[in-house]
Coordinates of C-alpha atoms and ligand atoms in Angstrom, one line a residue:
X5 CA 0.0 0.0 0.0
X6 CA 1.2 3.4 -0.8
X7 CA 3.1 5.3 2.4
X8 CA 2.1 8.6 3.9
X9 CA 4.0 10.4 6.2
X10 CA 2.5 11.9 9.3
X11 CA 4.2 15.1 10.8
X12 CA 7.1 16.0 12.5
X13 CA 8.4 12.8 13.6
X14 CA 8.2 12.0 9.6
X15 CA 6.6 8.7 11.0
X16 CA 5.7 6.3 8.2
X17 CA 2.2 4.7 7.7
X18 CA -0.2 3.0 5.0
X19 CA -2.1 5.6 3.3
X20 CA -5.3 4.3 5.2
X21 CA -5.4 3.5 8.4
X22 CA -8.2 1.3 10.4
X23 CA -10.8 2.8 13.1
X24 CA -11.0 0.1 16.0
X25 CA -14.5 2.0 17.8
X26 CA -16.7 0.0 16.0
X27 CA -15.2 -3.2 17.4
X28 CA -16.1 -2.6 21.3
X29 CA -17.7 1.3 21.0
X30 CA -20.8 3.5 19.4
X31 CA -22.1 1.0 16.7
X32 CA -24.3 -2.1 17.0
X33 CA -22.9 -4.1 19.7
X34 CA -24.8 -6.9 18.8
X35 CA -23.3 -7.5 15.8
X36 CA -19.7 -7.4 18.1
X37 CA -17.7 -10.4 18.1
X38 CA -13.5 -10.6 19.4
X39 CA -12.7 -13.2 17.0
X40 CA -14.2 -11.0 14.0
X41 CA -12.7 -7.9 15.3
X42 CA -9.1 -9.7 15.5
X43 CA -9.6 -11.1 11.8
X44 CA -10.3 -7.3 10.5
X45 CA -7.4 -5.9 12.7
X46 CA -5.5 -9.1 11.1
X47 CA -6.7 -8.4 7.5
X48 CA -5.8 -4.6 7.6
X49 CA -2.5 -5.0 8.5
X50 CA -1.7 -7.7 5.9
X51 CA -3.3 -4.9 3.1
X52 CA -1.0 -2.7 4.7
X53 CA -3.2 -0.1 6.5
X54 CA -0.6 -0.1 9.4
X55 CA -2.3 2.4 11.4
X56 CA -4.6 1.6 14.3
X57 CA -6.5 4.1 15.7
X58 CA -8.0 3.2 19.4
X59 CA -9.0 5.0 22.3
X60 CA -8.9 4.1 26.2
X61 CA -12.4 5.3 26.3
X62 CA -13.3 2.4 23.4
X63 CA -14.9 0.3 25.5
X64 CA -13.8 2.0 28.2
X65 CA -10.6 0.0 28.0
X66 CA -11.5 -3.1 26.0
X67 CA -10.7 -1.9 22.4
X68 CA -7.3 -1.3 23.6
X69 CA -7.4 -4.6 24.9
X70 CA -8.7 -6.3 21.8
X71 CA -5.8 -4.3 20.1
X72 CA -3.0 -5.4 22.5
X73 CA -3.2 -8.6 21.9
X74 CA -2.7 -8.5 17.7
X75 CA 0.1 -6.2 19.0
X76 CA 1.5 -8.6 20.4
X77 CA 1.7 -11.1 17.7
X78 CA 2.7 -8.4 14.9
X79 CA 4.0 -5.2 16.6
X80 CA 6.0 -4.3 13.8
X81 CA 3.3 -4.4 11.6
X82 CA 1.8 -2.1 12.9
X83 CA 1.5 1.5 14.1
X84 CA -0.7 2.3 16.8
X85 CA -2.3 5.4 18.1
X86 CA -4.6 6.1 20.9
X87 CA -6.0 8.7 23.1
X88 CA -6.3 9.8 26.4
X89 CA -8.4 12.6 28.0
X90 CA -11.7 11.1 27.9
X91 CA -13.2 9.1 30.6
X92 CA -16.7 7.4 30.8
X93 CA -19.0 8.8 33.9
X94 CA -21.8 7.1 35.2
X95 CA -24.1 10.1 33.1
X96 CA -21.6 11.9 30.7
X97 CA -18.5 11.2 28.7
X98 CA -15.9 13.5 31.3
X99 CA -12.5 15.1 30.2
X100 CA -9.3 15.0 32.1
X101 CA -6.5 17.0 31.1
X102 CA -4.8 17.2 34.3
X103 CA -1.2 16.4 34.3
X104 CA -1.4 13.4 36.4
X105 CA -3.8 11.6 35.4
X106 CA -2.4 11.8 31.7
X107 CA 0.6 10.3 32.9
X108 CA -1.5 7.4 34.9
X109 CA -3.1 7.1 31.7
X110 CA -0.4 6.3 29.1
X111 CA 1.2 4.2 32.0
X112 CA -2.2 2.1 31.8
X113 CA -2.7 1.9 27.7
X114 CA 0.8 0.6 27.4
X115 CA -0.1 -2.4 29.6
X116 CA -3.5 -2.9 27.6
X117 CA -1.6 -2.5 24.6
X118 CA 1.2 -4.7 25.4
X119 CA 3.8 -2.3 24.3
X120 CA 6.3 -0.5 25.5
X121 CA 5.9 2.6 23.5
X122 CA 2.8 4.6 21.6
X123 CA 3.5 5.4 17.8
X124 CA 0.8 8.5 18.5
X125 CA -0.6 10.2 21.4
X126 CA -3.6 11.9 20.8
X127 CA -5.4 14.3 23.7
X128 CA -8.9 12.9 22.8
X129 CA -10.5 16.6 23.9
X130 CA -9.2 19.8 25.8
X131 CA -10.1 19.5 29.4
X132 CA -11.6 23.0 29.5
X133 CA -11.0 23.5 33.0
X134 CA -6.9 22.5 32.5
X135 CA -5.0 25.0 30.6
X136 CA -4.0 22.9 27.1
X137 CA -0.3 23.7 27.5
X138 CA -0.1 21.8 30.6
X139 CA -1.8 18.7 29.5
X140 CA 0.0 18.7 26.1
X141 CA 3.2 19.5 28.5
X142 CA 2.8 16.3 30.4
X143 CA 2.6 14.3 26.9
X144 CA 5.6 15.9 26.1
X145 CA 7.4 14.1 28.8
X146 CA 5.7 10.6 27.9
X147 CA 7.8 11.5 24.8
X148 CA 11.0 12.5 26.8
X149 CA 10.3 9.1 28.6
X150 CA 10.4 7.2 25.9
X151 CA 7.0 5.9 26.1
X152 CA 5.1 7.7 23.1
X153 CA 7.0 8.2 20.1
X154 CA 4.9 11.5 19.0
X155 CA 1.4 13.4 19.8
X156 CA -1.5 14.7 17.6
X157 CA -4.8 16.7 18.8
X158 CA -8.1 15.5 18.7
X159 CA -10.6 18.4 17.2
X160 CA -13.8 16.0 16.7
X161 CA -17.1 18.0 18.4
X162 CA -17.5 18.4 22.1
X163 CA -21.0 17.2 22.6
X164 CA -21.5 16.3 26.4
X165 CA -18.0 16.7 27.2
X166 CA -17.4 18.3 30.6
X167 CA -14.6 18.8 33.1
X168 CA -14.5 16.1 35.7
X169 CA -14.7 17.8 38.4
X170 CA -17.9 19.1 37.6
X171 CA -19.6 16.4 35.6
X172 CA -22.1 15.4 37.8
X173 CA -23.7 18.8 39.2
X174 CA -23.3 21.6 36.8
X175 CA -26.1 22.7 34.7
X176 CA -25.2 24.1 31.7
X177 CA -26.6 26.4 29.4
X178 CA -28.5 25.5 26.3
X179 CA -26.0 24.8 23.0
X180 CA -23.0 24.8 25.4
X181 CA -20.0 22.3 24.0
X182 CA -21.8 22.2 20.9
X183 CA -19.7 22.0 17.9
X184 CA -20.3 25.3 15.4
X185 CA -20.6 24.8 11.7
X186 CA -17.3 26.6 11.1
X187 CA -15.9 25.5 13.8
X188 CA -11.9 24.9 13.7
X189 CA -10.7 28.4 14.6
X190 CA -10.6 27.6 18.2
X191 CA -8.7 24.4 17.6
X192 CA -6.3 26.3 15.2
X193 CA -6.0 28.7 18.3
X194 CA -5.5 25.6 20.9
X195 CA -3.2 24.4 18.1
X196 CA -0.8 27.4 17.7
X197 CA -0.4 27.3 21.5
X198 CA 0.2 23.8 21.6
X199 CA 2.9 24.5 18.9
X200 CA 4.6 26.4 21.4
X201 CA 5.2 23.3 24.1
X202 CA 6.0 20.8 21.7
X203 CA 5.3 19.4 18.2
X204 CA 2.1 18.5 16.8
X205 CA 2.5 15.7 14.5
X206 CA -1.0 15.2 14.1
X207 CA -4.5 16.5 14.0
X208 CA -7.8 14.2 14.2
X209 CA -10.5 15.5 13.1
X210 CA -13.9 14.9 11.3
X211 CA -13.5 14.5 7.4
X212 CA -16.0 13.7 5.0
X213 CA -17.9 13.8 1.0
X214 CA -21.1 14.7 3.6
X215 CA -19.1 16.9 6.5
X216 CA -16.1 18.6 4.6
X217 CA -15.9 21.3 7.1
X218 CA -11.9 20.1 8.1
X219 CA -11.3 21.6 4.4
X220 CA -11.9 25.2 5.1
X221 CA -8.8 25.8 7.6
X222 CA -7.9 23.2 9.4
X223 CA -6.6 20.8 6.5
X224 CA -4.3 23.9 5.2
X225 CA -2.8 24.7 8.4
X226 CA -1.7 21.1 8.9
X227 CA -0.5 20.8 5.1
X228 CA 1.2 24.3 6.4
X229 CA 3.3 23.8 9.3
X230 CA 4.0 19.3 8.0
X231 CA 1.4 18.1 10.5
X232 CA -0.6 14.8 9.3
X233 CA -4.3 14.7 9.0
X234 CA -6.2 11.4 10.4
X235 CA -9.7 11.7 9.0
X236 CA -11.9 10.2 11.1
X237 CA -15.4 9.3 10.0
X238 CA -14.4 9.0 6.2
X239 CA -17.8 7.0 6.0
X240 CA -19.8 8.9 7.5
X241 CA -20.8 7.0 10.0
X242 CA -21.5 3.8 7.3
X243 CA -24.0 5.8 5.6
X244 CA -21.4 6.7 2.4
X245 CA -21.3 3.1 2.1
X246 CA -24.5 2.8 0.7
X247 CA -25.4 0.2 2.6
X248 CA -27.7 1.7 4.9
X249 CA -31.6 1.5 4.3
X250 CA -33.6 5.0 5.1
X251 CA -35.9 4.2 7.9
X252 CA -33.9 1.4 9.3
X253 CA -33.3 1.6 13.1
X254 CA -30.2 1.7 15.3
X255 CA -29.8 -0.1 18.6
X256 CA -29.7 1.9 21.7
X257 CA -26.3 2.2 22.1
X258 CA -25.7 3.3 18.2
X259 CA -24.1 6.5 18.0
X260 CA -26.8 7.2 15.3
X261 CA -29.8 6.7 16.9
X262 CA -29.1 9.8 18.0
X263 CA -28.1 11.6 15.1
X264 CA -29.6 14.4 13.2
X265 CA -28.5 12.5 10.0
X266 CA -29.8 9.2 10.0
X267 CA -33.5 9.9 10.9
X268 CA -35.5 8.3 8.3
X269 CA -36.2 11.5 6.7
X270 CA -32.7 12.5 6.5
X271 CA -31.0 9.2 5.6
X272 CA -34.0 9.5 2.1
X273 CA -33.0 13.2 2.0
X274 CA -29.6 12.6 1.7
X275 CA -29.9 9.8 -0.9
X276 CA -28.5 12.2 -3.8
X277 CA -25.1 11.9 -1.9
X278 CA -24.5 8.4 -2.2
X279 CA -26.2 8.1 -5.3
X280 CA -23.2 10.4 -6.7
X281 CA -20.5 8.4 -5.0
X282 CA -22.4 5.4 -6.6
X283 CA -22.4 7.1 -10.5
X284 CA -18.3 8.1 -9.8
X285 CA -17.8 4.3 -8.3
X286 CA -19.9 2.9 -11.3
X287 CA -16.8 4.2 -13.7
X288 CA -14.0 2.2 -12.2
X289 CA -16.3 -0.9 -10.6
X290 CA -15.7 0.8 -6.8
X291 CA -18.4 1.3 -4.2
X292 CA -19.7 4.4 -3.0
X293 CA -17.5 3.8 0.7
X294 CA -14.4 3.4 -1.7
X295 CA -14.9 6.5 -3.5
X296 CA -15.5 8.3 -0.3
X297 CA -12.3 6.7 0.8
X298 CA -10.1 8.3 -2.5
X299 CA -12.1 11.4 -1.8
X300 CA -10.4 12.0 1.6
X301 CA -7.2 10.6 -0.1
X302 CA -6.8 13.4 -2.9
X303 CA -7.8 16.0 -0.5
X304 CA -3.6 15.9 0.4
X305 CA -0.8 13.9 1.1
X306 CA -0.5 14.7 4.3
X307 CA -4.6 12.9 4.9
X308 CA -4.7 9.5 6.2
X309 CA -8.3 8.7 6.5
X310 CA -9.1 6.2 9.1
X311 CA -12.3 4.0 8.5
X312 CA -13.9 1.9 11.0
X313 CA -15.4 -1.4 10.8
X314 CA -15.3 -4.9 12.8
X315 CA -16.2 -6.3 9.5
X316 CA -12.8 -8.1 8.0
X317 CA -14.3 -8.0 4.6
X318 CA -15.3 -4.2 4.9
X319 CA -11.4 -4.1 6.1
X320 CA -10.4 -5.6 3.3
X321 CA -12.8 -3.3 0.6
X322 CA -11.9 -0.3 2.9
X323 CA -7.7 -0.7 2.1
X324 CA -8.4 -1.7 -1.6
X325 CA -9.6 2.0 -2.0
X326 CA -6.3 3.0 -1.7
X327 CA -5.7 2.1 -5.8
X328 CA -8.6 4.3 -6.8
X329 CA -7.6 7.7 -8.0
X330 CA -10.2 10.2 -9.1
X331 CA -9.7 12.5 -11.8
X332 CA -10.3 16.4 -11.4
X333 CA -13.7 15.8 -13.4
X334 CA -14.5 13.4 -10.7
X335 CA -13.5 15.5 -8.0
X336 CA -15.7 18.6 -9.3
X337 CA -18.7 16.0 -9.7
X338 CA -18.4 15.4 -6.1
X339 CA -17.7 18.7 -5.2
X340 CA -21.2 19.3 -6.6
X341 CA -23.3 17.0 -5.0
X342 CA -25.7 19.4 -2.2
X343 CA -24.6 19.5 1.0
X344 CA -25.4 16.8 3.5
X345 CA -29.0 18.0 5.3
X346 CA -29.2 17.6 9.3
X347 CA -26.8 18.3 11.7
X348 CA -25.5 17.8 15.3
X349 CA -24.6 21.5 15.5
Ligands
LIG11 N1 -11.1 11.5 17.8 C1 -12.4 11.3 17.9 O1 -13.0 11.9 18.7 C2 -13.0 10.3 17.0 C3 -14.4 10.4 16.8 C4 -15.0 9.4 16.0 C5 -14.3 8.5 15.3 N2 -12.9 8.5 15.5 C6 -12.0 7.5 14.8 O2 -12.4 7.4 13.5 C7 -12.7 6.1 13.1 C8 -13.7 6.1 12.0 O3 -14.9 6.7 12.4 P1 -16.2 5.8 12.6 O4 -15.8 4.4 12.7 O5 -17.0 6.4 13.7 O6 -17.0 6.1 11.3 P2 -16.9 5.7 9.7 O7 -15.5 5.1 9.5 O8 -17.3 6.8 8.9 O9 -18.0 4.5 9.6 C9 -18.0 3.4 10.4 C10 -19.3 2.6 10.1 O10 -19.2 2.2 8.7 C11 -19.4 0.9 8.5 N3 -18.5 0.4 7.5 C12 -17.1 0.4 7.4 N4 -16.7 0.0 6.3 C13 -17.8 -0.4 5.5 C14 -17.9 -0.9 4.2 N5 -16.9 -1.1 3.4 N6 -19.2 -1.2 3.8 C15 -20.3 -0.9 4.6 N7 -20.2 -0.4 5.8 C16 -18.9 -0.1 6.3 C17 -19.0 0.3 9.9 O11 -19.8 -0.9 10.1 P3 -19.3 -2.1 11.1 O12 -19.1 -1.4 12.5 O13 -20.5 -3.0 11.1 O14 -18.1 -2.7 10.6 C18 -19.4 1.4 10.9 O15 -20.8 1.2 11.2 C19 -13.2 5.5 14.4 O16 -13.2 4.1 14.3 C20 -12.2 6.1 15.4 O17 -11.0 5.4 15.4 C21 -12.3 9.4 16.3

């Protein structure tokens, strides 16, 4: 598989990488199986998509697990990245960005992991009650330490994040933590700062044919200052694939029976979308998920988009997008599809 490089580290990795959360997080969990999971973690590295992305809050804690152990067996193979910053409360998804308890946590995903160093550290959100430069200072010295080999930023939307220390009793005021629809000039701020303590070799953030926002600033300042881009949600959210049915429902625990976008009026409103990924595909005998794949991939070298799945066959269709490249006519036809209708923010 083609090589991308991600930031200043000038770490090497497959041009796309593989998103872990479905396995043990936010999608159907009764469709979750280990052995599956280990076969598409399997499958995706032997394609070459050598990057892992996981989280501690996956779970909490068992998608690292799940990763550790093909670690284990194939550590060079691979190139892991995970996240710290985000815990699970008993009501709300919590950020910690206090020194400490970074350090605590790095100490506890290399065990999970079974590794003795991170390829990529990622602060999953800014704790908003910890000043960023001290958080992103203590990840510096897991570098110094030899226990992370670089760090990237997280800048996916805040909904229901809140400081720990607070998660339980405050109230807070209606549209607070929500994400804005051009959204990325606080994070560019964060960023700068950040800059300042130590390099940034990476930025995660939200990158889609249906939610291109990353493309306005925050893709050009990374292909500015060499700083790699892992686009999460390439698929958005398994609806690019095509494979989703308007009015079908989503268990409980789905991330998207909760969203905006995949009501059953939205997922038929939005059916133009992947009915022009489907036309572009139709030219080259790709499906709509691949072209939304070589979408994120033209959109720089410096893009690694990271697709999830438990699936190892959707693995296995995910990495072969990697030899589709659209033309400039194919781009434009894409650029023209209408925006995406319904929204989180
Ligand atoms: N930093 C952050 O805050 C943040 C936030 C969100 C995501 N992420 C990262 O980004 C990764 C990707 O995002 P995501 O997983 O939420 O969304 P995604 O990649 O846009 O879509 C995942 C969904 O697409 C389905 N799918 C995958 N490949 C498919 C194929 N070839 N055909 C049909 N369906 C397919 C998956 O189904 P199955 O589950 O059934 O396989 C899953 O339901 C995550 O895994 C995570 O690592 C990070």
């Amino acid at each position: 598989m083609e090589r991308r490089t991600i930031g200043a580290a000038a770490l090497e990795v497959g041009a796309i990488g593989l998103g872990c959360m479905p396995m043990s997080w936010g999608y159907t969990e009764s469709q979750r199986s280990l052995d599956s999971s280990l076969q598409a973690v399997h499958t995706a590295l032997d394609r070459g998509c050598s990057l892992l992305d996981t989280a501690d809050m996956y779970g909490p804690f068992t998608n690292e697990l799940l990763v550790g152990r093909v670690l284990k067996e194939r550590r060079a193979d691979a190139f892991v990245s995970t996240k710290c910053g985000l815990l699970v409360g008993e009501q709300h998804i919590v950020a910690n960005g206090r020194p400490g308890y970074v350090k605590r946590a790095c100490d506890a995903s290399l065990r999970r992991l079974q590794t003795d160093r991170i390829d990529l550290y990622q602060l999953h959100r800014a704790d908003p009650e910890v000043p960023i430069e001290e958080t992103w200072g203590a990840m510096a010295e897991l570098v110094a330490a030899g226990k992370v080999r670089s760090l990237g930023l997280c800048a996916v939307g805040a909904r229901a994040v809140r400081p720990a220390r607070t998660a339980r009793t405050e109230r807070r005021p209606a549209g607070a933590g929500r994400r804005r629809s051009r959204m990325h000039d606080g994070t560019l701020a964060q960023l700068e700062r950040i800059q300042q303590v130590f390099p940034v070799s990476s930025v995660q953030a939200e990158l889609s044919v249906w939610s291109p926002e990353a493309l306005e600033a925050l893709l050009p300042w990374c292909e500015s200052r060499g700083v790699g881009f892992l686009a999460a949600m390439p698929l958005g959210n398994g609806y690019l694939t095509g494979t989703l049915t308007p009015g079908q429902g989503f268990e409980r625990e789905d991330i998207r029976a909760r969203h905006p976008r995949f009501t059953a009026e939205m997922m038929a409103a939005n059916q133009p979308v992947v009915a022009g990924l489907r036309r572009v595909g139709a030219r080259y005998g790709a499906t709509p998920g691949q072209v939304a794949l070589a979408w994120a991939l033209a959109q720089g070298r410096h893009v690694v988009p990271v697709p999830g799945t438990k699936k190892e066959r959707w693995a296995a269709q995910n990495a072969k997008a990697v030899d589709l490249t659209l033309t400039r006519e194919d781009l434009a036809e894409i650029a023209a599809l209408p925006p995406a209708r319904g929204s989180w923010y």
